[in-house]
Amino acid sequence: MSAPTGRRRAIAKALTALLPLAPYADMEKIRADAGAVHMKTLPPSIAVWLATIAHIRHMHTDYEKLLAEGYDRDSARFFVIEQTNFVLTRWRATRLLDDGDEA
């Protein structure tokens, strides 16, 4: 089930504000993830941020490889912060991930 229209608009607005230069295919996946049922209680900007970090981590970093090599999630997340921020910077994100973030 998709998010109500008002929420979809708010998610789209938050996504455009956060990631002005992200590729369309990435934006569509992040938009869908931010609108997922398990995100519905979060403010749109938080849902977009969490969906963005998860998408980048899984699709544009070595995160999955590190997990496969036996690293725990926290360690793998720590080791891909730089790669994550590289993608965020390339997409001209208005926010970067720091090692204290719980995303």
GROMACS .gro file of N, CA, C and O in nm:
model
  412
    1MET      N    1   0.084  -0.118   0.000
    1MET     CA    2   0.000   0.000   0.000
    1MET      C    3   0.088   0.124   0.000
    1MET      O    4   0.183   0.134   0.076
    2SER      N    5   0.060   0.218  -0.085
    2SER     CA    6   0.143   0.337  -0.095
    2SER      C    7   0.097   0.444   0.003
    2SER      O    8  -0.013   0.440   0.056
    3ALA      N    9   0.185   0.539   0.022
    3ALA     CA   10   0.156   0.648   0.116
    3ALA      C   11   0.045   0.737   0.063
    3ALA      O   12   0.027   0.748  -0.059
    4PRO      N   13  -0.031   0.801   0.152
    4PRO     CA   14  -0.134   0.896   0.106
    4PRO      C   15  -0.069   1.008   0.024
    4PRO      O   16   0.049   1.037   0.037
    5THR      N   17  -0.149   1.071  -0.060
    5THR     CA   18  -0.099   1.171  -0.154
    5THR      C   19  -0.021   1.283  -0.086
    5THR      O   20   0.086   1.321  -0.133
    6GLY      N   21  -0.072   1.337   0.024
    6GLY     CA   22  -0.001   1.444   0.094
    6GLY      C   23   0.136   1.401   0.142
    6GLY      O   24   0.233   1.475   0.132
    7ARG      N   25   0.143   1.280   0.193
    7ARG     CA   26   0.273   1.227   0.238
    7ARG      C   27   0.365   1.204   0.119
    7ARG      O   28   0.484   1.234   0.127
    8ARG      N   29   0.313   1.152   0.010
    8ARG     CA   30   0.396   1.133  -0.110
    8ARG      C   31   0.456   1.265  -0.156
    8ARG      O   32   0.573   1.271  -0.192
    9ARG      N   33   0.374   1.371  -0.154
    9ARG     CA   34   0.424   1.503  -0.193
    9ARG      C   35   0.533   1.551  -0.097
    9ARG      O   36   0.635   1.606  -0.139
   10ALA      N   37   0.512   1.531   0.032
   10ALA     CA   38   0.610   1.573   0.132
   10ALA      C   39   0.741   1.495   0.116
   10ALA      O   40   0.850   1.551   0.130
   11ILE      N   41   0.730   1.366   0.086
   11ILE     CA   42   0.848   1.284   0.063
   11ILE      C   43   0.922   1.333  -0.062
   11ILE      O   44   1.044   1.348  -0.061
   12ALA      N   45   0.849   1.359  -0.168
   12ALA     CA   46   0.911   1.408  -0.291
   12ALA      C   47   0.983   1.540  -0.268
   12ALA      O   48   1.095   1.561  -0.316
   13LYS      N   49   0.920   1.629  -0.192
   13LYS     CA   50   0.980   1.759  -0.162
   13LYS      C   51   1.107   1.741  -0.079
   13LYS      O   52   1.210   1.803  -0.106
   14ALA      N   53   1.102   1.656   0.023
   14ALA     CA   54   1.218   1.631   0.109
   14ALA      C   55   1.331   1.567   0.030
   14ALA      O   56   1.448   1.600   0.049
   15LEU      N   57   1.297   1.478  -0.061
   15LEU     CA   58   1.396   1.410  -0.144
   15LEU      C   59   1.467   1.508  -0.236
   15LEU      O   60   1.590   1.508  -0.247
   16THR      N   61   1.391   1.594  -0.300
   16THR     CA   62   1.449   1.695  -0.389
   16THR      C   63   1.538   1.792  -0.312
   16THR      O   64   1.644   1.832  -0.360
   17ALA      N   65   1.495   1.828  -0.191
   17ALA     CA   66   1.574   1.920  -0.109
   17ALA      C   67   1.705   1.854  -0.064
   17ALA      O   68   1.810   1.919  -0.063
   18LEU      N   69   1.699   1.726  -0.026
   18LEU     CA   70   1.818   1.657   0.024
   18LEU      C   71   1.916   1.621  -0.087
   18LEU      O   72   2.036   1.634  -0.070
   19LEU      N   73   1.864   1.574  -0.199
   19LEU     CA   74   1.948   1.518  -0.306
   19LEU      C   75   1.922   1.581  -0.442
   19LEU      O   76   1.868   1.517  -0.532
   20PRO      N   77   1.962   1.706  -0.461
   20PRO     CA   78   1.928   1.774  -0.586
   20PRO      C   79   1.982   1.708  -0.713
   20PRO      O   80   1.921   1.720  -0.819
   21LEU      N   81   2.093   1.636  -0.705
   21LEU     CA   82   2.151   1.578  -0.827
   21LEU      C   83   2.156   1.426  -0.829
   21LEU      O   84   2.231   1.368  -0.907
   22ALA      N   85   2.076   1.361  -0.747
   22ALA     CA   86   2.075   1.214  -0.749
   22ALA      C   87   2.014   1.164  -0.879
   22ALA      O   88   1.921   1.225  -0.932
   23PRO      N   89   2.066   1.054  -0.932
   23PRO     CA   90   2.010   0.996  -1.055
   23PRO      C   91   1.864   0.953  -1.034
   23PRO      O   92   1.826   0.912  -0.923
   24TYR      N   93   1.786   0.960  -1.139
   24TYR     CA   94   1.643   0.929  -1.133
   24TYR      C   95   1.617   0.790  -1.075
   24TYR      O   96   1.530   0.774  -0.989
   25ALA      N   97   1.689   0.689  -1.121
   25ALA     CA   98   1.664   0.552  -1.074
   25ALA      C   99   1.687   0.542  -0.923
   25ALA      O  100   1.609   0.475  -0.852
   26ASP      N  101   1.789   0.607  -0.874
   26ASP     CA  102   1.815   0.606  -0.729
   26ASP      C  103   1.705   0.682  -0.655
   26ASP      O  104   1.657   0.637  -0.552
   27MET      N  105   1.665   0.797  -0.708
   27MET     CA  106   1.560   0.877  -0.645
   27MET      C  107   1.430   0.797  -0.635
   27MET      O  108   1.362   0.802  -0.532
   28GLU      N  109   1.395   0.724  -0.739
   28GLU     CA  110   1.270   0.647  -0.739
   28GLU      C  111   1.274   0.537  -0.633
   28GLU      O  112   1.175   0.514  -0.563
   29LYS      N  113   1.386   0.469  -0.619
   29LYS     CA  114   1.400   0.363  -0.518
   29LYS      C  115   1.392   0.424  -0.378
   29LYS      O  116   1.323   0.371  -0.289
   30ILE      N  117   1.462   0.535  -0.357
   30ILE     CA  118   1.461   0.601  -0.226
   30ILE      C  119   1.320   0.651  -0.194
   30ILE      O  120   1.271   0.636  -0.082
   31ARG      N  121   1.254   0.709  -0.294
   31ARG     CA  122   1.116   0.759  -0.274
   31ARG      C  123   1.024   0.644  -0.230
   31ARG      O  124   0.946   0.657  -0.137
   32ALA      N  125   1.035   0.530  -0.298
   32ALA     CA  126   0.951   0.414  -0.264
   32ALA      C  127   0.982   0.365  -0.123
   32ALA      O  128   0.891   0.337  -0.044
   33ASP      N  129   1.110   0.357  -0.090
   33ASP     CA  130   1.149   0.309   0.043
   33ASP      C  131   1.103   0.405   0.152
   33ASP      O  132   1.058   0.362   0.259
   34ALA      N  133   1.114   0.536   0.127
   34ALA     CA  134   1.072   0.636   0.226
   34ALA      C  135   0.921   0.631   0.248
   34ALA      O  136   0.872   0.666   0.355
   35GLY      N  137   0.847   0.587   0.147
   35GLY     CA  138   0.701   0.578   0.158
   35GLY      C  139   0.651   0.445   0.209
   35GLY      O  140   0.530   0.424   0.219
   36ALA      N  141   0.743   0.354   0.245
   36ALA     CA  142   0.704   0.221   0.291
   36ALA      C  143   0.629   0.228   0.424
   36ALA      O  144   0.644   0.322   0.502
   37VAL      N  145   0.549   0.127   0.447
   37VAL     CA  146   0.465   0.121   0.567
   37VAL      C  147   0.545   0.138   0.695
   37VAL      O  148   0.504   0.210   0.786
   38HIS      N  149   0.661   0.075   0.704
   38HIS     CA  150   0.740   0.083   0.828
   38HIS      C  151   0.798   0.222   0.853
   38HIS      O  152   0.851   0.249   0.960
   39MET      N  153   0.788   0.312   0.755
   39MET     CA  154   0.839   0.448   0.770
   39MET      C  155   0.727   0.549   0.797
   39MET      O  156   0.753   0.666   0.819
   40LYS      N  157   0.602   0.505   0.795
   40LYS     CA  158   0.489   0.598   0.795
   40LYS      C  159   0.477   0.684   0.921
   40LYS      O  160   0.418   0.791   0.917
   41THR      N  161   0.534   0.640   1.032
   41THR     CA  162   0.524   0.720   1.155
   41THR      C  163   0.635   0.826   1.164
   41THR      O  164   0.631   0.911   1.252
   42LEU      N  165   0.730   0.819   1.074
   42LEU     CA  166   0.841   0.915   1.076
   42LEU      C  167   0.807   1.039   0.995
   42LEU      O  168   0.737   1.030   0.894
   43PRO      N  169   0.861   1.155   1.033
   43PRO     CA  170   0.845   1.273   0.948
   43PRO      C  171   0.908   1.244   0.811
   43PRO      O  172   1.007   1.171   0.802
   44PRO      N  173   0.851   1.300   0.703
   44PRO     CA  174   0.904   1.273   0.569
   44PRO      C  175   1.054   1.295   0.556
   44PRO      O  176   1.124   1.215   0.494
   45SER      N  177   1.107   1.402   0.615
   45SER     CA  178   1.251   1.430   0.601
   45SER      C  179   1.337   1.320   0.665
   45SER      O  180   1.442   1.284   0.611
   46ILE      N  181   1.291   1.265   0.776
   46ILE     CA  182   1.364   1.156   0.843
   46ILE      C  183   1.352   1.027   0.761
   46ILE      O  184   1.451   0.956   0.742
   47ALA      N  185   1.233   0.998   0.713
   47ALA     CA  186   1.213   0.879   0.630
   47ALA      C  187   1.301   0.885   0.505
   47ALA      O  188   1.363   0.785   0.468
   48VAL      N  189   1.309   1.001   0.443
   48VAL     CA  190   1.393   1.018   0.323
   48VAL      C  191   1.540   0.998   0.359
   48VAL      O  192   1.613   0.930   0.286
   49TRP      N  193   1.584   1.057   0.469
   49TRP     CA  194   1.724   1.042   0.509
   49TRP      C  195   1.759   0.895   0.534
   49TRP      O  196   1.858   0.845   0.484
   50LEU      N  197   1.677   0.826   0.611
   50LEU     CA  198   1.704   0.685   0.642
   50LEU      C  199   1.700   0.599   0.515
   50LEU      O  200   1.785   0.512   0.496
   51ALA      N  201   1.604   0.624   0.428
   51ALA     CA  202   1.595   0.548   0.303
   51ALA      C  203   1.716   0.577   0.214
   51ALA      O  204   1.767   0.487   0.147
   52THR      N  205   1.761   0.701   0.213
   52THR     CA  206   1.877   0.740   0.133
   52THR      C  207   2.002   0.668   0.181
   52THR      O  208   2.075   0.608   0.100
   53ILE      N  209   2.026   0.672   0.311
   53ILE     CA  210   2.147   0.609   0.365
   53ILE      C  211   2.143   0.458   0.341
   53ILE      O  212   2.243   0.399   0.299
   54ALA      N  213   2.029   0.395   0.365
   54ALA     CA  214   2.018   0.250   0.341
   54ALA      C  215   2.042   0.218   0.194
   54ALA      O  216   2.115   0.124   0.161
   55HIS      N  217   1.982   0.296   0.104
   55HIS     CA  218   1.999   0.271  -0.039
   55HIS      C  219   2.145   0.285  -0.081
   55HIS      O  220   2.200   0.196  -0.148
   56ILE      N  221   2.208   0.394  -0.041
   56ILE     CA  222   2.348   0.414  -0.079
   56ILE      C  223   2.435   0.303  -0.021
   56ILE      O  224   2.520   0.246  -0.090
   57ARG      N  225   2.412   0.273   0.105
   57ARG     CA  226   2.492   0.170   0.173
   57ARG      C  227   2.484   0.036   0.098
   57ARG      O  228   2.587  -0.028   0.074
   58HIS      N  229   2.364  -0.003   0.059
   58HIS     CA  230   2.347  -0.134  -0.005
   58HIS      C  231   2.381  -0.135  -0.154
   58HIS      O  232   2.424  -0.238  -0.206
   59MET      N  233   2.364  -0.022  -0.222
   59MET     CA  234   2.381  -0.020  -0.367
   59MET      C  235   2.511   0.045  -0.417
   59MET      O  236   2.552   0.021  -0.530
   60HIS      N  237   2.574   0.128  -0.335
   60HIS     CA  238   2.688   0.207  -0.384
   60HIS      C  239   2.813   0.196  -0.297
   60HIS      O  240   2.905   0.275  -0.313
   61THR      N  241   2.815   0.102  -0.201
   61THR     CA  242   2.933   0.084  -0.116
   61THR      C  243   2.967  -0.065  -0.104
   61THR      O  244   2.898  -0.150  -0.159
   62ASP      N  245   3.070  -0.093  -0.027
   62ASP     CA  246   3.114  -0.232  -0.003
   62ASP      C  247   3.041  -0.296   0.116
   62ASP      O  248   3.084  -0.400   0.165
   63TYR      N  249   2.933  -0.234   0.162
   63TYR     CA  250   2.863  -0.281   0.282
   63TYR      C  251   2.826  -0.430   0.274
   63TYR      O  252   2.857  -0.507   0.364
   64GLU      N  253   2.761  -0.470   0.166
   64GLU     CA  254   2.719  -0.611   0.152
   64GLU      C  255   2.839  -0.704   0.153
   64GLU      O  256   2.835  -0.812   0.212
   65LYS      N  257   2.947  -0.662   0.086
   65LYS     CA  258   3.069  -0.743   0.082
   65LYS      C  259   3.128  -0.759   0.223
   65LYS      O  260   3.170  -0.869   0.261
   66LEU      N  261   3.129  -0.650   0.299
   66LEU     CA  262   3.181  -0.657   0.435
   66LEU      C  263   3.097  -0.750   0.522
   66LEU      O  264   3.152  -0.828   0.601
   67LEU      N  265   2.966  -0.744   0.508
   67LEU     CA  266   2.879  -0.836   0.582
   67LEU      C  267   2.909  -0.981   0.543
   67LEU      O  268   2.918  -1.069   0.630
   68ALA      N  269   2.927  -1.004   0.414
   68ALA     CA  270   2.956  -1.139   0.365
   68ALA      C  271   3.091  -1.190   0.418
   68ALA      O  272   3.110  -1.311   0.436
   69GLU      N  273   3.182  -1.096   0.444
   69GLU     CA  274   3.313  -1.133   0.498
   69GLU      C  275   3.310  -1.154   0.649
   69GLU      O  276   3.413  -1.187   0.709
   70GLY      N  277   3.193  -1.133   0.711
   70GLY     CA  278   3.180  -1.162   0.852
   70GLY      C  279   3.179  -1.042   0.945
   70GLY      O  280   3.172  -1.058   1.068
   71TYR      N  281   3.187  -0.922   0.890
   71TYR     CA  282   3.178  -0.803   0.975
   71TYR      C  283   3.037  -0.789   1.029
   71TYR      O  284   2.940  -0.820   0.960
   72ASP      N  285   3.023  -0.741   1.154
   72ASP     CA  286   2.890  -0.714   1.206
   72ASP      C  287   2.839  -0.584   1.143
   72ASP      O  288   2.915  -0.508   1.083
   73ARG      N  289   2.709  -0.560   1.155
   73ARG     CA  290   2.647  -0.444   1.089
   73ARG      C  291   2.711  -0.312   1.129
   73ARG      O  292   2.738  -0.227   1.045
   74ASP      N  293   2.735  -0.292   1.258
   74ASP     CA  294   2.793  -0.166   1.303
   74ASP      C  295   2.932  -0.143   1.245
   74ASP      O  296   2.965  -0.032   1.203
   75SER      N  297   3.014  -0.247   1.244
   75SER     CA  298   3.148  -0.234   1.188
   75SER      C  299   3.141  -0.207   1.039
   75SER      O  300   3.211  -0.119   0.987
   76ALA      N  301   3.058  -0.282   0.968
   76ALA     CA  302   3.044  -0.262   0.823
   76ALA      C  303   2.996  -0.120   0.793
   76ALA      O  304   3.047  -0.053   0.703
   77ARG      N  305   2.899  -0.072   0.872
   77ARG     CA  306   2.849   0.065   0.853
   77ARG      C  307   2.960   0.167   0.875
   77ARG      O  308   2.973   0.263   0.800
   78PHE      N  309   3.041   0.147   0.978
   78PHE     CA  310   3.151   0.238   1.006
   78PHE      C  311   3.247   0.243   0.887
   78PHE      O  312   3.290   0.352   0.846
   79PHE      N  313   3.281   0.128   0.831
   79PHE     CA  314   3.379   0.123   0.724
   79PHE      C  315   3.329   0.180   0.591
   79PHE      O  316   3.410   0.206   0.503
   80VAL      N  317   3.198   0.200   0.576
   80VAL     CA  318   3.148   0.256   0.450
   80VAL      C  319   3.101   0.401   0.463
   80VAL      O  320   3.046   0.456   0.368
   81ILE      N  321   3.127   0.466   0.577
   81ILE     CA  322   3.087   0.606   0.593
   81ILE      C  323   3.149   0.693   0.484
   81ILE      O  324   3.081   0.775   0.422
   82GLU      N  325   3.278   0.675   0.458
   82GLU     CA  326   3.345   0.758   0.357
   82GLU      C  327   3.286   0.735   0.218
   82GLU      O  328   3.260   0.832   0.145
   83GLN      N  329   3.262   0.611   0.182
   83GLN     CA  330   3.200   0.581   0.052
   83GLN      C  331   3.060   0.641   0.044
   83GLN      O  332   3.020   0.695  -0.059
   84THR      N  333   2.985   0.631   0.152
   84THR     CA  334   2.849   0.687   0.158
   84THR      C  335   2.853   0.838   0.136
   84THR      O  336   2.778   0.893   0.055
   85ASN      N  337   2.943   0.905   0.207
   85ASN     CA  338   2.954   1.051   0.193
   85ASN      C  339   3.003   1.092   0.056
   85ASN      O  340   2.966   1.198   0.006
   86PHE      N  341   3.085   1.008  -0.008
   86PHE     CA  342   3.130   1.036  -0.143
   86PHE      C  343   3.009   1.042  -0.238
   86PHE      O  344   2.996   1.134  -0.319
   87VAL      N  345   2.919   0.945  -0.224
   87VAL     CA  346   2.797   0.943  -0.307
   87VAL      C  347   2.708   1.063  -0.273
   87VAL      O  348   2.659   1.132  -0.363
   88LEU      N  349   2.689   1.089  -0.145
   88LEU     CA  350   2.607   1.204  -0.105
   88LEU      C  351   2.664   1.334  -0.162
   88LEU      O  352   2.589   1.419  -0.212
   89THR      N  353   2.794   1.349  -0.159
   89THR     CA  354   2.859   1.469  -0.213
   89THR      C  355   2.840   1.478  -0.364
   89THR      O  356   2.810   1.585  -0.417
   90ARG      N  357   2.855   1.365  -0.432
   90ARG     CA  358   2.836   1.362  -0.578
   90ARG      C  359   2.693   1.402  -0.615
   90ARG      O  360   2.670   1.465  -0.717
   91TRP      N  361   2.598   1.367  -0.530
   91TRP     CA  362   2.457   1.401  -0.554
   91TRP      C  363   2.421   1.538  -0.497
   91TRP      O  364   2.306   1.578  -0.496
   92ARG      N  365   2.522   1.610  -0.448
   92ARG     CA  366   2.505   1.745  -0.390
   92ARG      C  367   2.407   1.745  -0.272
   92ARG      O  368   2.326   1.836  -0.256
   93ALA      N  369   2.417   1.641  -0.189
   93ALA     CA  370   2.330   1.630  -0.072
   93ALA      C  371   2.351   1.748   0.022
   93ALA      O  372   2.462   1.801   0.033
   94THR      N  373   2.246   1.787   0.090
   94THR     CA  374   2.253   1.898   0.185
   94THR      C  375   2.294   1.850   0.323
   94THR      O  376   2.301   1.929   0.416
   95ARG      N  377   2.322   1.721   0.336
   95ARG     CA  378   2.362   1.664   0.464
   95ARG      C  379   2.456   1.547   0.434
   95ARG      O  380   2.439   1.477   0.335
   96LEU      N  381   2.553   1.525   0.523
   96LEU     CA  382   2.641   1.409   0.512
   96LEU      C  383   2.625   1.323   0.637
   96LEU      O  384   2.575   1.368   0.740
   97LEU      N  385   2.671   1.199   0.626
   97LEU     CA  386   2.665   1.103   0.736
   97LEU      C  387   2.789   1.122   0.822
   97LEU      O  388   2.899   1.132   0.770
   98ASP      N  389   2.772   1.127   0.954
   98ASP     CA  390   2.891   1.127   1.038
   98ASP      C  391   2.889   1.001   1.125
   98ASP      O  392   2.787   0.935   1.138
   99ASP      N  393   3.004   0.967   1.180
   99ASP     CA  394   3.015   0.838   1.246
   99ASP      C  395   2.933   0.825   1.374
   99ASP      O  396   2.920   0.718   1.429
  100GLY      N  397   2.868   0.933   1.417
  100GLY     CA  398   2.779   0.925   1.531
  100GLY      C  399   2.634   0.904   1.493
  100GLY      O  400   2.549   0.880   1.578
  101ASP      N  401   2.603   0.912   1.364
  101ASP     CA  402   2.464   0.897   1.318
  101ASP      C  403   2.417   0.753   1.335
  101ASP      O  404   2.494   0.659   1.318
  102GLU      N  405   2.290   0.739   1.367
  102GLU     CA  406   2.230   0.606   1.387
  102GLU      C  407   2.163   0.554   1.261
  102GLU      O  408   2.089   0.458   1.266
  103ALA      N  409   2.186   0.616   1.148
  103ALA     CA  410   2.119   0.575   1.023
  103ALA      C  411   2.166   0.439   0.977
  103ALA      O  412   2.273   0.397   1.003
   0.00000   0.00000   0.00000
